[in-house]
Backbone atoms as SQL, in Angstrom:
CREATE TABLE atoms (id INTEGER PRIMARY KEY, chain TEXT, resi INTEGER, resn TEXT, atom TEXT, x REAL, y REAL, z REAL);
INSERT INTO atoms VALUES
  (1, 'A', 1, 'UNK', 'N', 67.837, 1.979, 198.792),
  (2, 'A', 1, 'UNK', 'CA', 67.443, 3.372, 198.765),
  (3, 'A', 1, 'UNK', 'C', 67.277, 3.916, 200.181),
  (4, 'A', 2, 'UNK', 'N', 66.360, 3.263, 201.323),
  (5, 'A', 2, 'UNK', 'CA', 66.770, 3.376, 202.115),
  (6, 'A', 2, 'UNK', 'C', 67.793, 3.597, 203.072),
  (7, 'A', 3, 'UNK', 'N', 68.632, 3.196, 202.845),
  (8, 'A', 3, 'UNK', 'CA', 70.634, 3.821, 203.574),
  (9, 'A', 3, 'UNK', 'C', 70.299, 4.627, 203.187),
  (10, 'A', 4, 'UNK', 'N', 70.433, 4.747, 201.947),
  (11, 'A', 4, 'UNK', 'CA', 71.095, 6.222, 201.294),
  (12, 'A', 4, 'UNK', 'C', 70.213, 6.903, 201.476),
  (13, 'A', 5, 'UNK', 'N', 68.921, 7.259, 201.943),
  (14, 'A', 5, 'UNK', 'CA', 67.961, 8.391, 202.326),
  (15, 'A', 5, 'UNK', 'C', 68.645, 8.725, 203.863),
  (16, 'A', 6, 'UNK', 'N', 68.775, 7.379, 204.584),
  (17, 'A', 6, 'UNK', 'CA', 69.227, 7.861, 206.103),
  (18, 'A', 6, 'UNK', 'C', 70.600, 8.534, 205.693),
  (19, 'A', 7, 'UNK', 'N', 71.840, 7.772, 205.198),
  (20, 'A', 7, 'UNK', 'CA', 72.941, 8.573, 205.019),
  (21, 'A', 7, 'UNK', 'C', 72.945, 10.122, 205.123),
  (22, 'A', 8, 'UNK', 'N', 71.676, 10.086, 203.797),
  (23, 'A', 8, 'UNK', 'CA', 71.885, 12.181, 203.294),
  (24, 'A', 8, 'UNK', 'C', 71.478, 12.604, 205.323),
  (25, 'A', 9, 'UNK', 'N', 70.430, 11.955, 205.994),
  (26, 'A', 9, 'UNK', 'CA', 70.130, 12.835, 206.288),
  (27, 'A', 9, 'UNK', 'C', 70.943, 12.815, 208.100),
  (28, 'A', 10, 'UNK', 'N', 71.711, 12.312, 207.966),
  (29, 'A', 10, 'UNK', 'CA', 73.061, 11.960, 208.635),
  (30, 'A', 10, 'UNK', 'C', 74.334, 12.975, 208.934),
  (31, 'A', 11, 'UNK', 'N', 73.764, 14.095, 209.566),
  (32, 'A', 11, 'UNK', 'CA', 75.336, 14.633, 209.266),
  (33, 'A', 11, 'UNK', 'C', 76.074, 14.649, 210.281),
  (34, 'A', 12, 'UNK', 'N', 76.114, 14.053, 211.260),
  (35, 'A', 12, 'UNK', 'CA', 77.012, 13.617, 212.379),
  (36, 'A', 12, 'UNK', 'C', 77.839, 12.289, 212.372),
  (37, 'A', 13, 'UNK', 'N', 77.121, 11.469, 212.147),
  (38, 'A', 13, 'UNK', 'CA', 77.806, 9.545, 211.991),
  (39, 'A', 13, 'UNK', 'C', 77.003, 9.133, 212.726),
  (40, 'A', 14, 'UNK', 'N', 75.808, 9.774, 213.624),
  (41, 'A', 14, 'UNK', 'CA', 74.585, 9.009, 214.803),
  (42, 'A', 14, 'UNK', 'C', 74.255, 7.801, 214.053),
  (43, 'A', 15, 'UNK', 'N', 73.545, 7.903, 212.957),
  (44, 'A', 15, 'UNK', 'CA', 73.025, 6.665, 212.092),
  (45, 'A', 15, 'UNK', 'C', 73.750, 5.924, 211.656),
  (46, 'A', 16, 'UNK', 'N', 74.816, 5.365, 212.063),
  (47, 'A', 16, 'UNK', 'CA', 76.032, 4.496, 211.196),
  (48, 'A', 16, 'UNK', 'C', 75.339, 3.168, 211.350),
  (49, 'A', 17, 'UNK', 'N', 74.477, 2.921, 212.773),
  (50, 'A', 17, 'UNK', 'CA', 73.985, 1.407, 212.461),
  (51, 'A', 17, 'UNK', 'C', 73.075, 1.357, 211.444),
  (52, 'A', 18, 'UNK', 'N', 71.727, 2.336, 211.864),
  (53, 'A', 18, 'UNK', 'CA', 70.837, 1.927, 210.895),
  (54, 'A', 18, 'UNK', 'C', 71.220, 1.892, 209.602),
  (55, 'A', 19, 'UNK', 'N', 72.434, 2.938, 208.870),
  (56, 'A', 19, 'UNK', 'CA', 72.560, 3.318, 207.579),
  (57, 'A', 19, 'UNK', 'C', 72.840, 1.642, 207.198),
  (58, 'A', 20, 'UNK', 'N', 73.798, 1.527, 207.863),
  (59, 'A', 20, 'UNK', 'CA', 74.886, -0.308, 207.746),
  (60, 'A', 20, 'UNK', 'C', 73.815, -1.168, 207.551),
  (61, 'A', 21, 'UNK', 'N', 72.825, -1.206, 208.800),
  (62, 'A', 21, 'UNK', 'CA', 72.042, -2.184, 208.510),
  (63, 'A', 21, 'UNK', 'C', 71.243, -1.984, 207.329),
  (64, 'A', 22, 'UNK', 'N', 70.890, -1.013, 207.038),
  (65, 'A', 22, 'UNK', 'CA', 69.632, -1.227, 205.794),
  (66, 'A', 22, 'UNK', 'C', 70.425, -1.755, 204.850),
  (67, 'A', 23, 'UNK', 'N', 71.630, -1.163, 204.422),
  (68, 'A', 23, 'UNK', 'CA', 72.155, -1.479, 202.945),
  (69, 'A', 23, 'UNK', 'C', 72.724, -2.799, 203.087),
  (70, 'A', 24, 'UNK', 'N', 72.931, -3.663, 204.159),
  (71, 'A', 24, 'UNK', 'CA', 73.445, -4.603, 204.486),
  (72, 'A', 24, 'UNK', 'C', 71.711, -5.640, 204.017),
  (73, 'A', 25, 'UNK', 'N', 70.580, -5.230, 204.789),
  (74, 'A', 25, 'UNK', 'CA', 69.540, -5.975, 204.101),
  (75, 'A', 25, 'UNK', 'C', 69.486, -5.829, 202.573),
  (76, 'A', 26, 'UNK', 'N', 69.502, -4.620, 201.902),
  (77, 'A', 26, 'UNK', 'CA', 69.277, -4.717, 200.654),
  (78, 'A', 26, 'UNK', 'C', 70.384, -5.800, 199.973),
  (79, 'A', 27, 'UNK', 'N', 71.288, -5.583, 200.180),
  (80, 'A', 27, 'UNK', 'CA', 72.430, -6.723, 200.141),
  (81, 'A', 27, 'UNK', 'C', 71.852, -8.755, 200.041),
  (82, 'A', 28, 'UNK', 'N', 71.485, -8.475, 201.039),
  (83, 'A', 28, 'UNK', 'CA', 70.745, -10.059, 201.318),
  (84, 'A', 28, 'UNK', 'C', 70.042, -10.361, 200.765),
  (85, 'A', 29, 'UNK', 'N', 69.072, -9.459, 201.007),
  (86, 'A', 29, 'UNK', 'CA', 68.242, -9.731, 199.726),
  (87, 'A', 29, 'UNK', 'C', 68.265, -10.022, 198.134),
  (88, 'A', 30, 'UNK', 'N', 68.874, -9.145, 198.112),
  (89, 'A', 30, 'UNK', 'CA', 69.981, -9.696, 196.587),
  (90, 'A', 30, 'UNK', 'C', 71.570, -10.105, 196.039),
  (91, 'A', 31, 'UNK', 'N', 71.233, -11.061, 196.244),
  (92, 'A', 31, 'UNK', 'CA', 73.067, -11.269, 196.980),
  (93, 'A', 31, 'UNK', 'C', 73.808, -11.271, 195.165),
  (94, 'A', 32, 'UNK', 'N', 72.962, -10.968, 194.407),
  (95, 'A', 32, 'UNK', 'CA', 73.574, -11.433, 192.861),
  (96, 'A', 32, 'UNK', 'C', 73.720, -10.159, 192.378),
  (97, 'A', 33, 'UNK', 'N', 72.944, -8.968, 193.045),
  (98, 'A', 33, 'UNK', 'CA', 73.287, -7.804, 192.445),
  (99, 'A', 33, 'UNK', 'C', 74.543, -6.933, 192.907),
  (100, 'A', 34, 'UNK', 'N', 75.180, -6.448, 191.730),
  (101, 'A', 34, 'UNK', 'CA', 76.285, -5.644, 192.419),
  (102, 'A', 34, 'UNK', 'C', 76.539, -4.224, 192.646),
  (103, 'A', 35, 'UNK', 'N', 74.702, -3.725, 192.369),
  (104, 'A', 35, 'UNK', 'CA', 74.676, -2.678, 193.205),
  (105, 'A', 35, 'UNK', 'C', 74.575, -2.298, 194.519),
  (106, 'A', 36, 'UNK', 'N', 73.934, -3.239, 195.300),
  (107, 'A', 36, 'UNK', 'CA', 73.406, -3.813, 196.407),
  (108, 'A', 36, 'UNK', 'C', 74.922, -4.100, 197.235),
  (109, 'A', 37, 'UNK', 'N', 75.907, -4.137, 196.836),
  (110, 'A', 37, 'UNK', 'CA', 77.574, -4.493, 197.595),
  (111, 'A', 37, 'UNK', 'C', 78.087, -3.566, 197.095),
  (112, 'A', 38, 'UNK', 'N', 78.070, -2.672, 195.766),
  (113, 'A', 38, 'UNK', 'CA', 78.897, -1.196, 195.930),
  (114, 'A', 38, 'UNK', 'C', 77.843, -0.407, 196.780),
  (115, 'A', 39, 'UNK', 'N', 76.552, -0.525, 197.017),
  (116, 'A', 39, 'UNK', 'CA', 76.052, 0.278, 198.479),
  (117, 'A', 39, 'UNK', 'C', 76.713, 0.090, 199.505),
  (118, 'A', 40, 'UNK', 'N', 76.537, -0.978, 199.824),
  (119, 'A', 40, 'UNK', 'CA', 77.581, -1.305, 201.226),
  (120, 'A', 40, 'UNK', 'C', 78.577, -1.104, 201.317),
  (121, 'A', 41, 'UNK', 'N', 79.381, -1.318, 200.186),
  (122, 'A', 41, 'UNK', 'CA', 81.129, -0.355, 200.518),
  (123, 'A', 41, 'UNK', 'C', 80.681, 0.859, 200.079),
  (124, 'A', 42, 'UNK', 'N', 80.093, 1.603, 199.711),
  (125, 'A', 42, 'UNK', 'CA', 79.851, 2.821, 199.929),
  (126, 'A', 42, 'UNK', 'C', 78.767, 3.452, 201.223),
  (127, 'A', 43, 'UNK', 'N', 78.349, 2.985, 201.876),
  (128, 'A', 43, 'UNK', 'CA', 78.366, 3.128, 203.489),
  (129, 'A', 43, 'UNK', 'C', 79.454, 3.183, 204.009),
  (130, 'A', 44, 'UNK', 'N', 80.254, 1.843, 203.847),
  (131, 'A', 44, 'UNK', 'CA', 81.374, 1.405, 204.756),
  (132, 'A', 44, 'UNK', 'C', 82.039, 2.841, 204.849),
  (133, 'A', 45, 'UNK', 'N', 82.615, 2.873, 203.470),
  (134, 'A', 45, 'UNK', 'CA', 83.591, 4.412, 203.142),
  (135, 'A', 45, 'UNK', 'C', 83.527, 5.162, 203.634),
  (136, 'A', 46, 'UNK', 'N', 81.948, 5.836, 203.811),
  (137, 'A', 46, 'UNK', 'CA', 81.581, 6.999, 204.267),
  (138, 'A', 46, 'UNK', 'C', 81.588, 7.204, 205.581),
  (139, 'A', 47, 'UNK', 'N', 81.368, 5.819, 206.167),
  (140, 'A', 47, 'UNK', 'CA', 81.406, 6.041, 207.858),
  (141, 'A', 47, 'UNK', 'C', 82.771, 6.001, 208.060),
  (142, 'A', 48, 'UNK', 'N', 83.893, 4.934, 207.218),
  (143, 'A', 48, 'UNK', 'CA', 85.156, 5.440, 207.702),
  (144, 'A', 48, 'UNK', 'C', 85.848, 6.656, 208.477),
  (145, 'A', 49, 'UNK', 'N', 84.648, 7.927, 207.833),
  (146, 'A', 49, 'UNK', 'CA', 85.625, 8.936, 207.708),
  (147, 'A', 49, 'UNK', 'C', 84.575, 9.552, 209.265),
  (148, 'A', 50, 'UNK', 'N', 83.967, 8.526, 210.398),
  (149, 'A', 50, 'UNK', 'CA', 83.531, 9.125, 211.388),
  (150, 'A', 50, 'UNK', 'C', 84.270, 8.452, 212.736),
  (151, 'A', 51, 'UNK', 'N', 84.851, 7.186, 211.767),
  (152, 'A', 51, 'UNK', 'CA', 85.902, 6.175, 212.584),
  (153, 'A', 51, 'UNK', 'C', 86.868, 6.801, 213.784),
  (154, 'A', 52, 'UNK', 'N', 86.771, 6.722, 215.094),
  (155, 'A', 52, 'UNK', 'CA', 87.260, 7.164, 216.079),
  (156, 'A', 52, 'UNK', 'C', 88.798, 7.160, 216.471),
  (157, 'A', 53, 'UNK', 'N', 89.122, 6.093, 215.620),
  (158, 'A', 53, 'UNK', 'CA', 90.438, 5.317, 216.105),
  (159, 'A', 53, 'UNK', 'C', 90.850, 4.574, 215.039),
  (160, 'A', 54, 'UNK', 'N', 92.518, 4.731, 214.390),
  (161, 'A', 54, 'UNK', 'CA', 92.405, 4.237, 213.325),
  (162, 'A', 54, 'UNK', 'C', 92.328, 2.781, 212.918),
  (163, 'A', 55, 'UNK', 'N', 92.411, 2.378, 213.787),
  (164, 'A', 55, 'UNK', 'CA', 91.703, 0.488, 213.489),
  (165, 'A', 55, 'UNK', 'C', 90.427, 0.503, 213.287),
  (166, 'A', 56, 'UNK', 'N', 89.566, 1.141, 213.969),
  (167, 'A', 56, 'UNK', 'CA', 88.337, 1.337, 213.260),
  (168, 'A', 56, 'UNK', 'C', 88.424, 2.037, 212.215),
  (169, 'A', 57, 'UNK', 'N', 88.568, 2.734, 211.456),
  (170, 'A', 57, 'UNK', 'CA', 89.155, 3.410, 210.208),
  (171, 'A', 57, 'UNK', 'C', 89.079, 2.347, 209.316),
  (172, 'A', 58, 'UNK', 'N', 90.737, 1.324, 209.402),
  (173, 'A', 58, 'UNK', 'CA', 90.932, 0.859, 208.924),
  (174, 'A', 58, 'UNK', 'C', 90.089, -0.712, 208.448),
  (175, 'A', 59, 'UNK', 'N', 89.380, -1.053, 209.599),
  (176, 'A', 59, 'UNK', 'CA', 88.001, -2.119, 209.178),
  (177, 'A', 59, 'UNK', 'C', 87.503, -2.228, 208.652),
  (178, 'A', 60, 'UNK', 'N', 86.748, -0.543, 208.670),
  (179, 'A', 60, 'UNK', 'CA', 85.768, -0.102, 207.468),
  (180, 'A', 60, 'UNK', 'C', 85.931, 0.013, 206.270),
  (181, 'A', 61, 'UNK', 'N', 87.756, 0.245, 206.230),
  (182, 'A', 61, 'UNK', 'CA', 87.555, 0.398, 204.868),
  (183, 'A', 61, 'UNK', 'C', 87.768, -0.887, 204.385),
  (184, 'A', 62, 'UNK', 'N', 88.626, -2.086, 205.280),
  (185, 'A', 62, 'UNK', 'CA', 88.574, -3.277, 204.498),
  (186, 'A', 62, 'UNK', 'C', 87.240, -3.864, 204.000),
  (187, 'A', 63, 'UNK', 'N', 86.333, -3.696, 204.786),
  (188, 'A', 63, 'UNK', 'CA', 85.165, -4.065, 204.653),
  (189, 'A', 63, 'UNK', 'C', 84.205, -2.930, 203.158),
  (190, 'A', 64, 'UNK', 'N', 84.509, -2.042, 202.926),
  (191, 'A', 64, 'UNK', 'CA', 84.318, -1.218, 202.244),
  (192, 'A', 64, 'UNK', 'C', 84.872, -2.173, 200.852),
  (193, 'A', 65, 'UNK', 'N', 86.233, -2.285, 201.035),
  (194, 'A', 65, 'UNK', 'CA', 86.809, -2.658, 199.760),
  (195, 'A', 65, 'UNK', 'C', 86.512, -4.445, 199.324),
  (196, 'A', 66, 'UNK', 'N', 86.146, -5.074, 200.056),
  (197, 'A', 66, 'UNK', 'CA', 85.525, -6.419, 199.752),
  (198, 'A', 66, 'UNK', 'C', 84.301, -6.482, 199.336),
  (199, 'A', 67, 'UNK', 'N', 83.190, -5.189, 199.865),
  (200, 'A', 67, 'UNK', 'CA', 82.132, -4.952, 199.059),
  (201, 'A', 67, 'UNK', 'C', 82.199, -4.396, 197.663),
  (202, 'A', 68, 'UNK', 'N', 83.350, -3.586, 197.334),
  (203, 'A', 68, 'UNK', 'CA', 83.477, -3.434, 196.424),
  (204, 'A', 68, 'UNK', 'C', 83.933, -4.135, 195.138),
  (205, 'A', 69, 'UNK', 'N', 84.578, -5.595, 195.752),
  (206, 'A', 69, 'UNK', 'CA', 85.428, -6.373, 195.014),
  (207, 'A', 69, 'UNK', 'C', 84.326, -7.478, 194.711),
  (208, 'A', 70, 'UNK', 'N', 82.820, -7.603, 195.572),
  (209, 'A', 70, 'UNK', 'CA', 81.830, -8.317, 195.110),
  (210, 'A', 70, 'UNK', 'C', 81.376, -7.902, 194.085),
  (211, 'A', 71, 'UNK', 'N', 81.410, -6.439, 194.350),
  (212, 'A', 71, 'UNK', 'CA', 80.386, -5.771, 193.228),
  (213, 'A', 71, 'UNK', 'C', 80.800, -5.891, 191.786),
  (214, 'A', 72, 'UNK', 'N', 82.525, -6.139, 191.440),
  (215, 'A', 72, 'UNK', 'CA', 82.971, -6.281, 190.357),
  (216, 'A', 72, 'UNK', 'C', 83.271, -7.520, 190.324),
  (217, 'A', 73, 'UNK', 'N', 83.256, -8.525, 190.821),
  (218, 'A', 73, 'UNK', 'CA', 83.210, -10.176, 190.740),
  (219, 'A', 73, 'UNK', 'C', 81.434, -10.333, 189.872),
  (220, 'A', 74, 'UNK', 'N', 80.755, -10.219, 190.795),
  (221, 'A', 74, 'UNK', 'CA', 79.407, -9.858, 190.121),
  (222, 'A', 74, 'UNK', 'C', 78.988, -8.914, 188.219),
  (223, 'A', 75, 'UNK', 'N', 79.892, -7.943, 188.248),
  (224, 'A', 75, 'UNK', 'CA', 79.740, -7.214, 187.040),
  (225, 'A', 75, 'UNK', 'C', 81.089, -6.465, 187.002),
  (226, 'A', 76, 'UNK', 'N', 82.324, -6.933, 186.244),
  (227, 'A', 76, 'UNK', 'CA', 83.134, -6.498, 185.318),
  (228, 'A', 76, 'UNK', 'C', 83.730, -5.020, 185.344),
  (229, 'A', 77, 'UNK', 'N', 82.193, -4.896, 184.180),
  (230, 'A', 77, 'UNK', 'CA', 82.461, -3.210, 184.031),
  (231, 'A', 77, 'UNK', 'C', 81.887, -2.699, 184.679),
  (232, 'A', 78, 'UNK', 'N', 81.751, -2.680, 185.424),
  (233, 'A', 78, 'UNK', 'CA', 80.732, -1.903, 186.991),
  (234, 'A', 78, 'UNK', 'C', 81.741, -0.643, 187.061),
  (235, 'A', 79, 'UNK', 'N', 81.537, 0.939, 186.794),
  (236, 'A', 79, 'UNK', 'CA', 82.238, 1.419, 186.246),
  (237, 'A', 79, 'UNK', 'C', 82.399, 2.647, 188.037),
  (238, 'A', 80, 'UNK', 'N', 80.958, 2.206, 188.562),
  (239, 'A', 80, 'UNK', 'CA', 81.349, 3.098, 190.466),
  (240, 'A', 80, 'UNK', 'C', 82.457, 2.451, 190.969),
  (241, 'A', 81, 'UNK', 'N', 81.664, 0.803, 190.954),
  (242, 'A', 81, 'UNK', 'CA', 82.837, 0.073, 192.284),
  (243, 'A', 81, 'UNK', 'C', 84.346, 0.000, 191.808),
  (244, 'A', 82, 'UNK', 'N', 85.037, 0.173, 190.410),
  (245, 'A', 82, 'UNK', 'CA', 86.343, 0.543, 190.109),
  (246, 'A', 82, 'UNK', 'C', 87.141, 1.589, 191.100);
């Protein structure tokens, strides 16, 4: 919940670490939930689009899309991370 409070209140990309890091702890903390890894590729995503250069672009979103591929390894019908 944390990311996503910093995210909203984010409208430049300044917070890309802290946002990363929080949802990256909530993550750890629960490494079995697969809401907790569609957060994190949904950070990833969102900062993509502050990405300077398109290799950075493109990182994020790999990294975006492996969080997302936990989140449905974890739960199936997980019907966001699709």
């Amino acid at each position: 919940a944390k990311g996503f409070a910093l995210m909203a209140l984010d409208t430049s990309g300044d917070s890309k670490q802290d946002v990363l890091e929080a949802m990256d702890q909530g993550r750890q903390l629960k490494q079995d939930d697969a809401e907790a890894h569609w957060a994190a590729g949904y950070g990833r995503r969102y900062y993509a689009l502050y990405a300077k250069n398109k290799a950075g672009n493109e990182r994020q979103l790999q990294e975006a899309v492996a969080a997302q591929e936990q989140a449905l390894k974890l739960r199936p019908n997980y019907y966001e991370a699709h």
